[in-house]
Coordinates of C-alpha atoms (C1' of nucleotides) in Angstrom, one line a residue:
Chain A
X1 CA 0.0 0.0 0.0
X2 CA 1.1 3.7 -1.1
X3 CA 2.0 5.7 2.5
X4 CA 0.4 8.8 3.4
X5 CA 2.9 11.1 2.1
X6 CA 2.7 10.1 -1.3
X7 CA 1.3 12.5 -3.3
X8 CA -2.1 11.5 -5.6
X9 CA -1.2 10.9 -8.9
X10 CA -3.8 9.4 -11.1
X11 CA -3.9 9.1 -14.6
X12 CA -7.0 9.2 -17.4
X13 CA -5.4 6.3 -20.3
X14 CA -7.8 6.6 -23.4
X15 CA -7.4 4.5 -26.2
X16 CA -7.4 6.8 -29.3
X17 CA -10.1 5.2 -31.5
X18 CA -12.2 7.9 -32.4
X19 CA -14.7 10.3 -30.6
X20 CA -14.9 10.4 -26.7
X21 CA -17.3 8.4 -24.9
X22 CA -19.7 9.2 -22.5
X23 CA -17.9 6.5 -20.3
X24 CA -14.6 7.8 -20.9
X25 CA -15.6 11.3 -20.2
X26 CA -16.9 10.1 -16.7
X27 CA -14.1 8.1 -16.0
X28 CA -11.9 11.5 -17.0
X29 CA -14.0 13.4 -14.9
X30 CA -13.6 11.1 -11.5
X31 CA -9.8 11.1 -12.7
X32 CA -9.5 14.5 -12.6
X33 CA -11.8 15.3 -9.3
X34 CA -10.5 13.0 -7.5
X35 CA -7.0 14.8 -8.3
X36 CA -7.9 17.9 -7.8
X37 CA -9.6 17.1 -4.4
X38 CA -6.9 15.6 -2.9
X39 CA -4.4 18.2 -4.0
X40 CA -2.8 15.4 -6.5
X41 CA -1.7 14.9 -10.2
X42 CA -3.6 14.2 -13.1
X43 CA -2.1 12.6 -16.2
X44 CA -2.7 11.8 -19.8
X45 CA -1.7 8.4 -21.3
X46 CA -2.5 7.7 -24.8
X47 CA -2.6 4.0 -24.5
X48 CA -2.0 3.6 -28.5
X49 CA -0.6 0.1 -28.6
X50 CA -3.1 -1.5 -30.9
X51 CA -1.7 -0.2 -34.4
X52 CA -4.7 -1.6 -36.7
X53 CA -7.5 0.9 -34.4
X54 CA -5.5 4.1 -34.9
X55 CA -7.2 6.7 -36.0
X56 CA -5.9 10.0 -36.9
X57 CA -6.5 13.1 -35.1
X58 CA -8.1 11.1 -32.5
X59 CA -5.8 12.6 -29.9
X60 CA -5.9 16.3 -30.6
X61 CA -10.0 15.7 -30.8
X62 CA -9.6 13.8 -27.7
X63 CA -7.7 16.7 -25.8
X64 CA -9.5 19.5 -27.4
X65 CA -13.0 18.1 -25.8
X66 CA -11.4 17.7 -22.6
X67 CA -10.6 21.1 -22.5
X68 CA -13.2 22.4 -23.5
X69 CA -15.3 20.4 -20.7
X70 CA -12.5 22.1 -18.0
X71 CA -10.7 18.8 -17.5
X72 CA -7.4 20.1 -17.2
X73 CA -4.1 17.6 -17.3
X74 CA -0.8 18.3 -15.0
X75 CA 0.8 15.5 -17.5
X76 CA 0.4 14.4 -21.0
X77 CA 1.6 14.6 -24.4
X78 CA 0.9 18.2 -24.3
X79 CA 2.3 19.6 -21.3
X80 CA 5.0 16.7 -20.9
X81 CA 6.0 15.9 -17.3
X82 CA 9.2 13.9 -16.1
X83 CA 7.4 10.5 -17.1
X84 CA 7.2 10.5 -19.9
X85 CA 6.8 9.8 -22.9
X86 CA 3.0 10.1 -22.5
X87 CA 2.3 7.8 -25.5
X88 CA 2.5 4.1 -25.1
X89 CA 3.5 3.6 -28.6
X90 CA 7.2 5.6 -27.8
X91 CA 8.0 3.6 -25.2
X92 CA 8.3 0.0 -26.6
X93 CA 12.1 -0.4 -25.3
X94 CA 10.1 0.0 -21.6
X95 CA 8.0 -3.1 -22.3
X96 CA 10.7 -4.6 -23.8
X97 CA 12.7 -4.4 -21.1
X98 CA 10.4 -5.7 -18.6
X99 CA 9.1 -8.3 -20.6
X100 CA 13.1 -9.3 -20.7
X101 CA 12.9 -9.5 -17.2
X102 CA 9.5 -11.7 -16.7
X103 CA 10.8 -13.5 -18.7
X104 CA 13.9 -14.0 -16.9
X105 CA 12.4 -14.8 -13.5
X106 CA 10.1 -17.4 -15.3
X107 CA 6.9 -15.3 -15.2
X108 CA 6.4 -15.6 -18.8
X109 CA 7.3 -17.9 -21.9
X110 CA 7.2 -17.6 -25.4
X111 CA 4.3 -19.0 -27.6
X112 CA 4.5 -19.4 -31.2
X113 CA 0.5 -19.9 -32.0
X114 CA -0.8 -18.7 -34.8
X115 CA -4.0 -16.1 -34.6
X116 CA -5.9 -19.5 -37.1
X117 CA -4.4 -21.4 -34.1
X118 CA -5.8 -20.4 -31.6
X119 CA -9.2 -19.2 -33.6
X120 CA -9.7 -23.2 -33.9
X121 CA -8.8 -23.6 -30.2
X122 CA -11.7 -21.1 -29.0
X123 CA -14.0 -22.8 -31.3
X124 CA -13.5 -26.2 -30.4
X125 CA -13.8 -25.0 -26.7
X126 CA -17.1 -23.5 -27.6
X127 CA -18.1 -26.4 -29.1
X128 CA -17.5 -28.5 -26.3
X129 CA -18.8 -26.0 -23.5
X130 CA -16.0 -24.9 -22.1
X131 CA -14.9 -21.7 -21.2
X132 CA -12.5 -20.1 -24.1
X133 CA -9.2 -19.5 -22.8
X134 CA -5.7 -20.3 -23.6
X135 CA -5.0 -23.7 -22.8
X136 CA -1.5 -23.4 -22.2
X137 CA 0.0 -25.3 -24.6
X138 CA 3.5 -23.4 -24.9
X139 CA 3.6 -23.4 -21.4
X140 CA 5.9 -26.0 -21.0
X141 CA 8.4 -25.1 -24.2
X142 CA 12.1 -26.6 -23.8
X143 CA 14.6 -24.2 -24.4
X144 CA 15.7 -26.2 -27.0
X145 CA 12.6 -25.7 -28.7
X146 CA 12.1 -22.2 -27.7
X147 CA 15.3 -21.2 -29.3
X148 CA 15.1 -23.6 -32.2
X149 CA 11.5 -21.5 -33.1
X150 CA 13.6 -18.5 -32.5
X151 CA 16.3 -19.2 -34.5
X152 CA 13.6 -20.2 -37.5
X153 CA 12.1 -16.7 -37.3
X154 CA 8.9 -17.8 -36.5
X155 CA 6.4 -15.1 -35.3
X156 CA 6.3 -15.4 -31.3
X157 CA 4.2 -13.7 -28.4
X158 CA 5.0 -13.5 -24.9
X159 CA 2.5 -14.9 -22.4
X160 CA 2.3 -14.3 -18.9
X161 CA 2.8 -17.5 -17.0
X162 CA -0.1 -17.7 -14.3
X163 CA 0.7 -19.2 -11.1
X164 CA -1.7 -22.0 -10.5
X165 CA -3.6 -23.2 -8.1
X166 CA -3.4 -19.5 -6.0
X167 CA -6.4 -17.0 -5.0
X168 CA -5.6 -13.4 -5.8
X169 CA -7.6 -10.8 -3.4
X170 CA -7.7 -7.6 -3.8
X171 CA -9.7 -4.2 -2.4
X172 CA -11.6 -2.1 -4.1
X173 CA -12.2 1.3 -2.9
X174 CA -15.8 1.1 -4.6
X175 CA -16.2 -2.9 -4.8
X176 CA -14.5 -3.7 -1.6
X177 CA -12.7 -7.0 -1.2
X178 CA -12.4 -9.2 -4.6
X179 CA -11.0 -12.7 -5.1
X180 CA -10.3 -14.8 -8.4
X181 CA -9.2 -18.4 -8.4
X182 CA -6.0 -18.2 -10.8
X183 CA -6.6 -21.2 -12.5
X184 CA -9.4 -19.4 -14.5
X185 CA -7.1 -17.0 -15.4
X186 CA -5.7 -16.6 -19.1
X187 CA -2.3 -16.4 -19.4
X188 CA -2.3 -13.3 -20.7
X189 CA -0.1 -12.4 -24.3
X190 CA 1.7 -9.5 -22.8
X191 CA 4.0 -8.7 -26.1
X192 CA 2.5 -9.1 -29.3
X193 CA 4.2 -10.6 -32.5
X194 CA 4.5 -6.9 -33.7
X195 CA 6.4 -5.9 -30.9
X196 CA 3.9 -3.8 -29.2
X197 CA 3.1 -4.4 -25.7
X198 CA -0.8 -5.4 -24.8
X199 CA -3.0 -3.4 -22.4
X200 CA -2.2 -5.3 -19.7
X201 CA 1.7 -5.2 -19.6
X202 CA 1.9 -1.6 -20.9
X203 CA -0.6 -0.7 -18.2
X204 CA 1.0 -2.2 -15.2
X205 CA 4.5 -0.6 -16.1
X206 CA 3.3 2.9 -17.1
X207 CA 1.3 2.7 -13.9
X208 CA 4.2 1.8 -11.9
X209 CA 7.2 3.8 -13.9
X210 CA 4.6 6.7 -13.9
X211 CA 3.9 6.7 -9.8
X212 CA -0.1 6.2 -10.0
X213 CA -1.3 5.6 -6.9
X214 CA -4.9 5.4 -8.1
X215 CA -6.5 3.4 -10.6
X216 CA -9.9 5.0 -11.5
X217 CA -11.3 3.1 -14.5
X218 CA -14.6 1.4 -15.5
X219 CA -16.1 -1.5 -13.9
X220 CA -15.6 -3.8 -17.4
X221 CA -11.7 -4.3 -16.1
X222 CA -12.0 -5.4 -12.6
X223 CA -11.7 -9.3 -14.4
X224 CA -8.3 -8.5 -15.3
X225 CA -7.2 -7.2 -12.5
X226 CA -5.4 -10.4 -11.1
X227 CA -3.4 -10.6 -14.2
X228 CA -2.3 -7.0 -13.1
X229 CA -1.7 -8.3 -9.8
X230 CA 0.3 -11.1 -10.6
X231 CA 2.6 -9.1 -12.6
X232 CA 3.1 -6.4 -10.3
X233 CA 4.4 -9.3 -8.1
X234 CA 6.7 -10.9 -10.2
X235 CA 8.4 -7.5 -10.7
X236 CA 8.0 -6.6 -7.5
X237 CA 6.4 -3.7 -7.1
X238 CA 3.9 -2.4 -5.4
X239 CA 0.0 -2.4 -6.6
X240 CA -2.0 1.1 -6.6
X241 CA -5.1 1.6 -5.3
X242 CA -8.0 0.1 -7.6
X243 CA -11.4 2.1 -8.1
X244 CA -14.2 0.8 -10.5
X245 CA -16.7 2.5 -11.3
X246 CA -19.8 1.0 -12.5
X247 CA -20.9 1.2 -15.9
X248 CA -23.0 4.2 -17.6
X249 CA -26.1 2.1 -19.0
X250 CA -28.4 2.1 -21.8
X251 CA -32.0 2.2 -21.3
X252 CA -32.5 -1.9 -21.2
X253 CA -29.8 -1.3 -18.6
X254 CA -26.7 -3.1 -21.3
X255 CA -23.5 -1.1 -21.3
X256 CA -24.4 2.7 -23.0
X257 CA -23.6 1.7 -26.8
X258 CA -23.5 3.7 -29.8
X259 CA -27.1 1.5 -31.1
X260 CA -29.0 3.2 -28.4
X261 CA -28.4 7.0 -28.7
X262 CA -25.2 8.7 -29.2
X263 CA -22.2 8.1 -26.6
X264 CA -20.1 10.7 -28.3
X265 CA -19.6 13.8 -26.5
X266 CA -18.9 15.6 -29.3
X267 CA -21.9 14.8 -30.3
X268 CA -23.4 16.2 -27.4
X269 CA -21.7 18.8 -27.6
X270 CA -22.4 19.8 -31.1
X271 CA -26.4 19.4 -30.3
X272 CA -25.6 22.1 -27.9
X273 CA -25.9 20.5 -24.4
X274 CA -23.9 23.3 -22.8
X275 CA -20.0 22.0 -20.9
X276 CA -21.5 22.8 -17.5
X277 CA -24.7 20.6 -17.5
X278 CA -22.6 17.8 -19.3
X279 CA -20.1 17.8 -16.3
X280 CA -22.9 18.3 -13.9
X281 CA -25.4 15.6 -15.2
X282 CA -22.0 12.4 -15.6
X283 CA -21.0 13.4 -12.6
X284 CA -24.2 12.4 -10.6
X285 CA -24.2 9.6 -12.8
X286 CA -22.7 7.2 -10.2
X287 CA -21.6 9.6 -7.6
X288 CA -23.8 11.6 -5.0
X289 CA -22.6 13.7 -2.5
X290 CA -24.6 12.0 0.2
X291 CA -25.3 12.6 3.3
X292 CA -28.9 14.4 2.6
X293 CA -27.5 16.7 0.1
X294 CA -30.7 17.8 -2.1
X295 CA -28.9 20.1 -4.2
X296 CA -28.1 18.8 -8.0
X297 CA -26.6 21.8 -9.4
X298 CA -22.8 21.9 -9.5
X299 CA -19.9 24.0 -10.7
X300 CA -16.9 22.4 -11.1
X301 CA -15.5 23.8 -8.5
X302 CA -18.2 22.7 -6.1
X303 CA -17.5 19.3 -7.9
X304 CA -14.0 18.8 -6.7
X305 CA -14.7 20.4 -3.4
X306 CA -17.3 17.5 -2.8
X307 CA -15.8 14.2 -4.5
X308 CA -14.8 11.6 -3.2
X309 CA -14.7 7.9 -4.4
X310 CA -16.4 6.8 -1.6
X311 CA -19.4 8.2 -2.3
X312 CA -19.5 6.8 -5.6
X313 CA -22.0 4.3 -6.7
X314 CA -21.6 0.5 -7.0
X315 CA -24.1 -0.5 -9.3
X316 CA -24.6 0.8 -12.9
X317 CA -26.5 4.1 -14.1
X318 CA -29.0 4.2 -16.8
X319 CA -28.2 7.2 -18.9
X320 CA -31.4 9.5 -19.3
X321 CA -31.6 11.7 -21.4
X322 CA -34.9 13.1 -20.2
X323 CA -32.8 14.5 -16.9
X324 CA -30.2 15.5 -19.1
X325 CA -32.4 17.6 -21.1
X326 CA -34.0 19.1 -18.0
X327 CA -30.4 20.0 -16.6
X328 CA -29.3 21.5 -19.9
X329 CA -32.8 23.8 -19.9
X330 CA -32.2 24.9 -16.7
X331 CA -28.6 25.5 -17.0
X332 CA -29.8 27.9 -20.6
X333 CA -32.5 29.5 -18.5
X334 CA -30.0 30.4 -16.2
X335 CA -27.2 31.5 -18.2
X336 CA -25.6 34.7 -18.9
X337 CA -27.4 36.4 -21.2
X338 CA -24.7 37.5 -23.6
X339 CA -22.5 34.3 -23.2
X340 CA -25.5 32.7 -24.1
X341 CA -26.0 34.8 -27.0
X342 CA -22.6 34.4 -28.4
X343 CA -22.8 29.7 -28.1
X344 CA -26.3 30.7 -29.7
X345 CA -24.9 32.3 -32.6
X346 CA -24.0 28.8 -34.8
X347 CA -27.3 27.7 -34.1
X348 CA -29.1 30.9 -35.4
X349 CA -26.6 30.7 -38.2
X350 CA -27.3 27.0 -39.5
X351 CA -31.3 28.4 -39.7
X352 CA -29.9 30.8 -41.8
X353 CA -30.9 33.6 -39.8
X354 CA -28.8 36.6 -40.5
X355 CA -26.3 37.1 -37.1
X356 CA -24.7 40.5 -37.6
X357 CA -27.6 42.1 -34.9
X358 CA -26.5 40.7 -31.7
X359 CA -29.1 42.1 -29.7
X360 CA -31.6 41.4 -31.7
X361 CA -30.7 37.5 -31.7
X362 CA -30.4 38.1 -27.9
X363 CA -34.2 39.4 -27.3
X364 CA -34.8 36.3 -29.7
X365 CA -32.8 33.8 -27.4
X366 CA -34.7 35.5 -23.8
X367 CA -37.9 35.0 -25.3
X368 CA -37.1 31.0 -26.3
X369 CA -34.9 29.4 -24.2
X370 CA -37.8 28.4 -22.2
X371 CA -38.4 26.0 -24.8
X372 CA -34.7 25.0 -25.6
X373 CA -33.6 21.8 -24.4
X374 CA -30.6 22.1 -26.2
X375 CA -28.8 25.0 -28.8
X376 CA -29.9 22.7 -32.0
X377 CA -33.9 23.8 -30.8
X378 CA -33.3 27.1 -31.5
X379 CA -33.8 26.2 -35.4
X380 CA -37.0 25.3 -34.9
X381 CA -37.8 27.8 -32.5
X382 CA -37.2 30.7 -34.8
X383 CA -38.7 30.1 -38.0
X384 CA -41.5 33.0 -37.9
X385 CA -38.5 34.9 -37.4
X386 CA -37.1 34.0 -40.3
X387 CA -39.5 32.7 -43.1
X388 CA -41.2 35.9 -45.8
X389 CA -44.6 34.2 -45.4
X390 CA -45.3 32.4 -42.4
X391 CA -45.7 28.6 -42.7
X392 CA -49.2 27.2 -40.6
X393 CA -48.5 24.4 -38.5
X394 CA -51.2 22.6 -39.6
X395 CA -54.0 23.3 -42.5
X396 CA -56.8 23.5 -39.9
X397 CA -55.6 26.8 -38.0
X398 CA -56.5 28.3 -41.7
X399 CA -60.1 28.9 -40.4
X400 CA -59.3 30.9 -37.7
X401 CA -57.4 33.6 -40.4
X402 CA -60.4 33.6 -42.8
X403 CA -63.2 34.1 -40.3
X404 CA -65.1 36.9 -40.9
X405 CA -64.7 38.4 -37.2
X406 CA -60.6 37.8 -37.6
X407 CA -60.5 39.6 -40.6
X408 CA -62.3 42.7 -38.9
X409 CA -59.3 42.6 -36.3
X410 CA -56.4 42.1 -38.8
X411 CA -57.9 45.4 -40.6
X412 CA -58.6 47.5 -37.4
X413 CA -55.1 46.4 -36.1
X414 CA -53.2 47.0 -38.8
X415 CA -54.7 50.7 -39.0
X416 CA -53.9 51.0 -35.8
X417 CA -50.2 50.3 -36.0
X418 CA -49.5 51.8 -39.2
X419 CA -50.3 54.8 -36.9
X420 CA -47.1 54.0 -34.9
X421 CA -43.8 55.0 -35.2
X422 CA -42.5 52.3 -34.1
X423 CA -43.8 48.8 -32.6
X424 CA -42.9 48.0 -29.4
X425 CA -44.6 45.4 -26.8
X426 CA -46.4 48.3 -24.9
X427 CA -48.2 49.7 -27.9
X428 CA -49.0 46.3 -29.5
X429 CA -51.2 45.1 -26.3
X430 CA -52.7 48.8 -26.3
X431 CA -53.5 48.4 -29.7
X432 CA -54.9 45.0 -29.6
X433 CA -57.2 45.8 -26.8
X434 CA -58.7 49.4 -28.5
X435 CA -59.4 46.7 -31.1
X436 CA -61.1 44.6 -28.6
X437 CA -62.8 47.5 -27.9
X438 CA -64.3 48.8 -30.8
X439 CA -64.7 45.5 -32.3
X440 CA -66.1 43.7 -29.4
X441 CA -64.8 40.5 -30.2
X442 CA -62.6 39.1 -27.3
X443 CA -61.5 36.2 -25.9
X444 CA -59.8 33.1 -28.3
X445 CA -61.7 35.0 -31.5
X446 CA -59.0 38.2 -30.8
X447 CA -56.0 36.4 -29.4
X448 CA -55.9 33.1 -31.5
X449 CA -56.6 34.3 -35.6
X450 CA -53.3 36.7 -34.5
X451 CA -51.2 34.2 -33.2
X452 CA -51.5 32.4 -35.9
X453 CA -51.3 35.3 -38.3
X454 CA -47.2 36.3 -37.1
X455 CA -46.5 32.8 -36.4
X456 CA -48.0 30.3 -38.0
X457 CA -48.7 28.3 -34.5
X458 CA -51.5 28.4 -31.9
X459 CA -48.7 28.3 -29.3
X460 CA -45.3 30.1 -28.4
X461 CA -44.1 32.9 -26.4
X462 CA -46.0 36.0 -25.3
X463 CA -47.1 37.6 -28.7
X464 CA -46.4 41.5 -28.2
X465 CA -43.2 40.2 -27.8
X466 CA -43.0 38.1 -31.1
X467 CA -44.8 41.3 -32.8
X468 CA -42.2 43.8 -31.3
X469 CA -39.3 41.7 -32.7
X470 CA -41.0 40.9 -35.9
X471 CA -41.2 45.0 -36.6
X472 CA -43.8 47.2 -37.3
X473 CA -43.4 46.4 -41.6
X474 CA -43.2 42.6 -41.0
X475 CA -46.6 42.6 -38.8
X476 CA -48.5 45.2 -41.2
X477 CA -47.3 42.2 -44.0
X478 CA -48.3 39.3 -42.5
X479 CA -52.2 41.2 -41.0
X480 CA -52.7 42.5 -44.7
X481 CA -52.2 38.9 -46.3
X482 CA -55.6 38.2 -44.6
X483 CA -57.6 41.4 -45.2
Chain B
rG1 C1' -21.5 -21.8 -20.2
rG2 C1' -17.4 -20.2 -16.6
rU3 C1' -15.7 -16.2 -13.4
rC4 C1' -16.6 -11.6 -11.2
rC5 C1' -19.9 -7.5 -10.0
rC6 C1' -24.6 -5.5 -8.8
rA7 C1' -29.9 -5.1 -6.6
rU8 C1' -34.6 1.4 -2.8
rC9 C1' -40.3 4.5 -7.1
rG10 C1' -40.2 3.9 -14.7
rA11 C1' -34.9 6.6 -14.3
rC12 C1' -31.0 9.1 -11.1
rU13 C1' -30.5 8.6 -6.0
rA14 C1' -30.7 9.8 -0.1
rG15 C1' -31.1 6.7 4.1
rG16 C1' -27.9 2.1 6.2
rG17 C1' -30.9 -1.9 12.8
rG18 C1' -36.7 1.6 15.3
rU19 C1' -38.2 7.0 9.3
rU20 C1' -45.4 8.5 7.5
rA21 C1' -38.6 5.4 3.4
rG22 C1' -36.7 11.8 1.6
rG23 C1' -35.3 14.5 -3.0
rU24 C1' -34.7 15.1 -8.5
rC25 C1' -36.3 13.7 -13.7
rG26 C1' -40.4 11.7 -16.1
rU27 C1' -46.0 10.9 -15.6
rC28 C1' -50.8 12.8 -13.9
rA29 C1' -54.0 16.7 -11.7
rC30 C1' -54.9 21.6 -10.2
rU31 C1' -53.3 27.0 -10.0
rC32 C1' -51.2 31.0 -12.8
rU33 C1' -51.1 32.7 -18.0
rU34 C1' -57.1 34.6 -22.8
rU35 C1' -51.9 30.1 -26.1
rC36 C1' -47.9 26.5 -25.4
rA37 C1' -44.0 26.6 -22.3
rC38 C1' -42.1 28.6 -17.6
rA39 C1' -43.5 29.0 -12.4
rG40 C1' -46.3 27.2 -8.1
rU41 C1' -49.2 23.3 -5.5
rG42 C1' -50.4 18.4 -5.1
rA43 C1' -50.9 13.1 -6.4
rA44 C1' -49.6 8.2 -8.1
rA45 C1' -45.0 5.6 -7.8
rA46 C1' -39.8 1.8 -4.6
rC47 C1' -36.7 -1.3 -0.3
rA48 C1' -36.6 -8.3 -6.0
rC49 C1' -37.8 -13.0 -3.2
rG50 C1' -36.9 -16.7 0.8
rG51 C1' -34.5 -17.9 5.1
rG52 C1' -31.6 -16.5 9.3
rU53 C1' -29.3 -12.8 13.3
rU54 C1' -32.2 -9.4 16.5
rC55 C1' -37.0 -7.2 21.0
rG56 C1' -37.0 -5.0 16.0
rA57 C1' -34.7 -5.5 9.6
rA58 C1' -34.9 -1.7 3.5
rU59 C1' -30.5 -1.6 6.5
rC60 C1' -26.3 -7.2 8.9
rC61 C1' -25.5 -12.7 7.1
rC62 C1' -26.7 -16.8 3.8
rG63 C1' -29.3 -18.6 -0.3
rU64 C1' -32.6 -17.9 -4.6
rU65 C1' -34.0 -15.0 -8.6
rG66 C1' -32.9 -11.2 -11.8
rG67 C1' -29.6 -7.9 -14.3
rG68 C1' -24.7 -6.6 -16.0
rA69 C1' -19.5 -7.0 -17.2
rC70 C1' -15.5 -10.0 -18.7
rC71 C1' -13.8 -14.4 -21.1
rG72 C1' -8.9 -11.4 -28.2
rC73 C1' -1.7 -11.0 -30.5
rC74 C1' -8.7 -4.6 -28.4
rA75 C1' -8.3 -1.3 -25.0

RNA sequence: GGUCCCAUCGACUAGGGGUUAGGUCGUCACUCUUUCACAGUGAAAACACGGGUUCGAAUCCCGUUGGGACCGCCA
């Protein structure tokens, strides 16, 4: 066990296959609280050993949506640090060397399988029942043959040479006290015929070359632990600390997958769930500050102030996107009003509303972010801002513009604000209700047939509102259409 | 199938031997608003089951059931 005066360093190791899960961004997230609580170190380790899933650009997209979400690294490839490199795929001599010296103590062997090989293998333990795993078969190699294979060229892995017959036990800060029978476990290809290194040597030697105390990672690797375990032993060093953290879920409570929804936070992102509700909402996924704490709004700061990992959860969370949306509304109906405006302006853009007039687009934004669960609403949100004519929601609000009693208010309003100088909220509800006056007609037969008239819908946000945006030319327009 | 993990309203969760089992999302109703939404008020809604331990179990133990993860020269 690490002593007290070590300080906490914990590291976030992605893979670099693409876009940025929701997973991984919650695993980041606990890496990075839990760092920043306890006045520690958090690093970045691309763990790009597995040349055929590389995928370009993956890291910068990777780094750039951290942060952008405020998780901040005190290593990595970026910033450096004094372990590094912070890529797995410049430090092959490492592995190398370690595998050297596994091999050496007679913790590993060489095995000179083929992949076919040991395709058949798995199928014929299928077929039969059994559990697939390696059987072992190089296990027990002479050097003679060993070297003879060598010597030949032929393609070779290094396994990791399970101690039988053992229990391995370890704690987990979330899970609490573990134990797997070694027998059941594989023996482990720790260096690949290409050279590289697999997850699990690279892992255990970055972790220990890199002084991690903490392993934070999801729940789905707590079954390879013991092989961890075993080879921290055989080199003799010591084991961090293990936290899972249980799985993010979809709605039939699977692991979240890309079938059921989008698990890219970019994609998140891009549909304009705002940084702060997407920190927020993951990190109550699984965590809770306990103790009767009612309150679910969170900076980041108040985040880091609070976390701890033993307060997170233990079971799985379903991911729902109902809350999420909630969060996000609340965070848009609570936001800063030009800051707003400005992460607004893409959205008005791509519903190719014209965004020089900033304050114009701001009245616009106060008036609907009631209704915006997210940025990407705002297009639909707007369109009786932006279409010439307006479109009716559906055929049958027509009756309610070519009623005879509508058709007296259009023309009485529209003499009336042709009067103005200028439209404003005040002088529209003055105006409507001299109509409602002199007309008599009141009620749903005054409001409604106008409503629909500047937008097209029986529903939306106060009207005087919509008309004082809309301008004194663009109302007069749409009333005469009906006259 | 094997191993491991998990189990409070539909979802996220608080509670952790004695509680009317609390909050939030969602759902429903009412109020407000001559619209919808917002806001406000209220309601329905949970300790998976069976055994122990105990004066007393949602809470501790065991089992059952159910769910999940993992079983790659992927991470």
């Amino acid at each position: 066990m690490k002593n007290n005066n070590d300080v906490v360093r914990v590291r976030f190791a992605p893979s670099p296959t693409g876009f940025v899960h929701i997973g991984s961004l919650r695993t980041a997230l606990f890496n990075y609280l839990f760092a920043k609580h306890s006045g520690g170190k958090n690093i970045l380790r691309i763990e790009d050993t597995d040349q055929t899933r590389k995928v370009e650009g993956a890291v910068e997209n990777l780094i750039k949506v951290m942060g952008n979400l405020g998780i901040e690294f005190d290593e990595g490839p970026v910033q450096g640090g004094d372990y590094g490199p912070y890529y797995q795929s410049q430090r092959l001599g490492i592995y190398k060397k370690y595998c050297d010296e596994l091999l050496a103590k007679g913790s590993a062997y060489y095995a000179f399988e083929t992949s076919q090989e040991l395709d058949e293998m798995r199928k014929l333990q299928q077929l039969e029942g059994r559990q697939t795993m390696y059987d072992r078969r190089a296990r027990d190699l002479s050097e003679d043959e060993v070297r003879l294979n060598l010597k030949n060229g032929l393609p070779y892995v290094i396994r990791l040479k399970v101690p039988l017959n053992e229990e391995i036990r370890f704690d987990d800060v979330i899970k609490g006290t573990i134990k797997i029978e070694t027998n059941i476990i594989d023996d482990q290809v720790l260096l690949k015929s290409d050279g590289f290194p697999t997850y699990h040597l690279a892992n255990v030697v970055d972790d220990h070359l890199m002084k991690i105390t903490h392993i934070i990672r999801g729940e789905e690797w707590v079954t390879s632990v013991p092989k961890h375990i075993i080879i921290y032993n055989a080199l003799g060093w010591e084991i961090p600390q293990m936290a899972h953290v249980p799985l993010i879920l979809n709605r039939d409570k699977s692991k979240l997958s890309k079938r059921q929804g989008d698990v890219a936070v970019e994609d998140y992102l891009q549909k304009g769930y705002l940084k702060e509700t997407l920190t927020n909402f993951i990190a109550l996924l699984g965590w809770n500050p306990g103790e009767g704490e009612e309150q679910e709004f969170f900076s980041m700061e108040e985040l880091i102030k609070k976390f701890t990992l033993e307060k997170v959860q233990s079971s799985g969370a379903v991911f729902n996107v109902d809350k999420l949306n909630w969060m996000n509304n609340e965070y848009i109906k609570n936001y800063d009003p030009d800051k707003l405006t400005e992460m607004a302006l893409p959205y008005f853009s791509k519903a190719g509303f014209e965004i020089s007039d900033k304050d114009r687009i701001k009245k616009i934004l106060l008036l609907i972010r009631v209704y915006l669960n997210k940025l990407d609403d705002i297009p639909d949100n707007i369109v009786y801002f932006i279409k010439k004519e307006i479109e009716l929601e559906s055929e049958n609000l027509k009756e309610f513009l070519t009623a005879d009693s509508s058709k007296k208010v259009f023309e009485k309003l529209s003499e009336k604000i042709s009067l103005l100088d200028k439209l404003d909220p005040e002088n529209y509800k003055t105006a409507v209700s001299e109509v409602q006056k002199e007309t008599g007609i009141k009620g749903k037969a005054l409001f409604k047939p106008l409503r629909i008239a500047l937008t097209g819908s029986e529903n939306g946000p106060e009207l005087p509102m919509i008309a004082d945006i809309l301008g004194k030319e663009k109302v007069l327009d749409l009333l005469k259409r009906w006259i």
